[in-house]
Amino acid sequence: MAMKTKTGERKTRVTPQEARDAVAAGRSTLVDVRRYDDYLNGHADGAVCIPLAELERRAGELPRDTPVDLVCRLGNSSGIALQKLQALGFENAANVAGGMEAWKAAGLPVVKRVRPPMSVERQTRLVVGTLVLLGILGSRAAPALLYV
């Protein structure tokens, strides 16, 4: 969460522990700016995924009345995200120092979403559907081959 320093300046870098405590207490929103597949492979508990490429378009989904903490793998992309949000008028945004690597090193909770494997029935339907599609396309592209 974006906190103030002793001099009253807004703090734009927070430690993973500070971010975790603020999210757990409901005082901030944690946004993971990595791609969806990276997010699914392991993200901070309580984080929402808004990839950096979508951040400006989806900024309206973020609260303006509470702090927003930004995290990525090492802190570089979330630093860029911080600049983008500041340019959009977000005054309570902060970068999680060290990103997910620091989060993991601090022993904070990480959630992994495991996609279940495709069922045999679904695999069969996929293969059969592909073969039917190829047959249709092949018959239109080279109808003379149907009579060979």
Short mmCIF file of C-alpha atoms in Angstrom, two decimals:
data_model
loop_
_atom_site.label_atom_id
_atom_site.label_comp_id
_atom_site.label_asym_id
_atom_site.label_seq_id
_atom_site.Cartn_x
_atom_site.Cartn_y
_atom_site.Cartn_z
CA MET A 1 0.00 0.00 0.00
CA ALA A 2 1.30 3.48 -0.71
CA MET A 3 2.30 4.85 2.66
CA LYS A 4 3.78 8.16 3.72
CA THR A 5 7.35 8.59 4.86
CA LYS A 6 8.34 10.60 7.92
CA THR A 7 8.66 13.69 5.74
CA GLY A 8 5.10 13.26 4.47
CA GLU A 9 6.12 12.13 0.96
CA ARG A 10 4.17 9.30 -0.57
CA LYS A 11 6.00 5.96 -0.44
CA THR A 12 5.89 4.28 -3.86
CA ARG A 13 7.84 1.11 -2.94
CA VAL A 14 6.64 -1.39 -0.38
CA THR A 15 8.12 -4.64 0.84
CA PRO A 16 6.33 -7.88 0.09
CA GLN A 17 5.44 -8.18 3.79
CA GLU A 18 3.92 -4.68 3.85
CA ALA A 19 1.87 -5.50 0.74
CA ARG A 20 0.74 -8.84 2.20
CA ASP A 21 -0.30 -7.25 5.51
CA ALA A 22 -2.26 -4.49 3.73
CA VAL A 23 -4.07 -6.96 1.45
CA ALA A 24 -4.86 -9.31 4.35
CA ALA A 25 -6.31 -6.39 6.33
CA GLY A 26 -8.35 -5.22 3.34
CA ARG A 27 -6.46 -1.92 3.15
CA SER A 28 -5.15 -2.33 -0.41
CA THR A 29 -5.61 -4.15 -3.70
CA LEU A 30 -2.74 -6.27 -4.99
CA VAL A 31 -2.42 -6.36 -8.78
CA ASP A 32 -0.17 -8.85 -10.56
CA VAL A 33 0.85 -7.30 -13.89
CA ARG A 34 2.42 -10.43 -15.39
CA ARG A 35 0.85 -12.44 -18.22
CA TYR A 36 -1.99 -14.80 -17.34
CA ASP A 37 0.09 -17.97 -17.72
CA ASP A 38 2.77 -16.60 -15.38
CA TYR A 39 0.04 -15.63 -12.92
CA LEU A 40 -1.46 -19.12 -13.05
CA ASN A 41 1.95 -20.71 -12.44
CA GLY A 42 2.18 -18.96 -9.08
CA HIS A 43 0.89 -15.66 -7.74
CA ALA A 44 0.63 -13.84 -4.45
CA ASP A 45 -2.33 -14.88 -2.36
CA GLY A 46 -5.06 -12.27 -2.83
CA ALA A 47 -3.67 -10.83 -6.08
CA VAL A 48 -5.77 -10.07 -9.14
CA CYS A 49 -4.26 -10.38 -12.60
CA ILE A 50 -4.26 -7.39 -14.91
CA PRO A 51 -1.39 -7.85 -17.39
CA LEU A 52 0.76 -4.78 -18.04
CA ALA A 53 -0.41 -4.69 -21.68
CA GLU A 54 -4.03 -4.34 -20.48
CA LEU A 55 -3.45 -2.04 -17.51
CA GLU A 56 -4.39 1.30 -19.07
CA ARG A 57 -7.52 -0.16 -20.67
CA ARG A 58 -8.60 -1.87 -17.44
CA ALA A 59 -7.57 0.85 -14.98
CA GLY A 60 -11.25 1.59 -14.36
CA GLU A 61 -11.48 -1.75 -12.53
CA LEU A 62 -9.10 -0.50 -9.85
CA PRO A 63 -10.20 1.45 -6.78
CA ARG A 64 -9.09 5.05 -6.52
CA ASP A 65 -10.03 5.45 -2.88
CA THR A 66 -7.71 2.73 -1.54
CA PRO A 67 -4.07 1.90 -2.27
CA VAL A 68 -3.08 -0.34 -5.17
CA ASP A 69 0.09 -2.43 -4.84
CA LEU A 70 1.66 -3.70 -8.06
CA VAL A 71 3.72 -6.88 -8.39
CA CYS A 72 5.51 -8.69 -11.22
CA ARG A 73 8.37 -11.20 -11.25
CA LEU A 74 11.24 -8.92 -10.17
CA GLY A 75 9.71 -5.44 -9.84
CA ASN A 76 10.63 -3.99 -13.23
CA SER A 77 7.28 -4.38 -15.03
CA SER A 78 5.40 -3.32 -11.91
CA GLY A 79 7.58 -0.18 -11.88
CA ILE A 80 6.37 0.59 -15.40
CA ALA A 81 2.81 -0.18 -14.27
CA LEU A 82 3.27 2.27 -11.39
CA GLN A 83 4.27 5.04 -13.82
CA LYS A 84 1.24 4.29 -16.01
CA LEU A 85 -1.16 4.43 -13.07
CA GLN A 86 0.41 7.64 -11.77
CA ALA A 87 -0.05 9.18 -15.22
CA LEU A 88 -3.72 8.18 -14.98
CA GLY A 89 -4.07 9.96 -11.65
CA PHE A 90 -3.67 7.07 -9.20
CA GLU A 91 -1.97 8.66 -6.20
CA ASN A 92 -2.02 5.64 -3.90
CA ALA A 93 -0.13 3.14 -6.07
CA ALA A 94 3.07 1.39 -5.03
CA ASN A 95 5.54 -1.10 -6.47
CA VAL A 96 6.24 -4.28 -4.48
CA ALA A 97 10.04 -4.28 -4.18
CA GLY A 98 11.65 -7.38 -5.65
CA GLY A 99 8.38 -8.69 -7.10
CA MET A 100 7.28 -12.29 -6.77
CA GLU A 101 10.85 -13.49 -6.31
CA ALA A 102 11.12 -11.41 -3.11
CA TRP A 103 7.58 -12.49 -2.14
CA LYS A 104 8.60 -16.16 -2.35
CA ALA A 105 11.92 -15.53 -0.61
CA ALA A 106 10.01 -13.94 2.29
CA GLY A 107 7.98 -17.16 2.62
CA LEU A 108 4.69 -15.44 1.88
CA PRO A 109 1.76 -17.47 0.50
CA VAL A 110 1.80 -18.31 -3.20
CA VAL A 111 -1.21 -19.75 -5.01
CA LYS A 112 -0.78 -22.05 -8.00
CA ARG A 113 -3.67 -22.80 -10.29
CA VAL A 114 -3.31 -26.18 -11.89
CA ARG A 115 -5.32 -26.78 -15.00
CA PRO A 116 -6.83 -30.25 -15.06
CA PRO A 117 -5.71 -32.45 -17.95
CA MET A 118 -8.09 -32.83 -20.89
CA SER A 119 -10.35 -35.85 -20.66
CA VAL A 120 -9.97 -38.63 -23.25
CA GLU A 121 -13.44 -37.77 -24.58
CA ARG A 122 -12.44 -34.15 -25.15
CA GLN A 123 -9.19 -35.16 -26.83
CA THR A 124 -11.12 -37.51 -29.13
CA ARG A 125 -13.62 -34.80 -30.04
CA LEU A 126 -10.77 -32.38 -30.77
CA VAL A 127 -9.00 -34.85 -33.08
CA VAL A 128 -12.20 -35.89 -34.89
CA GLY A 129 -13.29 -32.27 -35.29
CA THR A 130 -9.90 -31.34 -36.74
CA LEU A 131 -10.03 -34.23 -39.22
CA VAL A 132 -13.55 -33.30 -40.34
CA LEU A 133 -12.49 -29.68 -40.79
CA LEU A 134 -9.43 -30.69 -42.80
CA GLY A 135 -11.64 -32.92 -44.96
CA ILE A 136 -14.05 -30.09 -45.67
CA LEU A 137 -11.27 -27.62 -46.44
CA GLY A 138 -9.44 -30.18 -48.57
CA SER A 139 -12.54 -30.96 -50.62
CA ARG A 140 -13.05 -27.28 -51.38
CA ALA A 141 -9.40 -26.57 -52.15
CA ALA A 142 -8.82 -29.56 -54.39
CA PRO A 143 -12.11 -31.21 -55.41
CA ALA A 144 -10.38 -33.28 -58.09
CA LEU A 145 -8.63 -35.26 -55.35
CA LEU A 146 -12.01 -36.63 -54.22
CA TYR A 147 -12.20 -38.71 -57.42
CA VAL A 148 -8.71 -40.23 -57.27
#
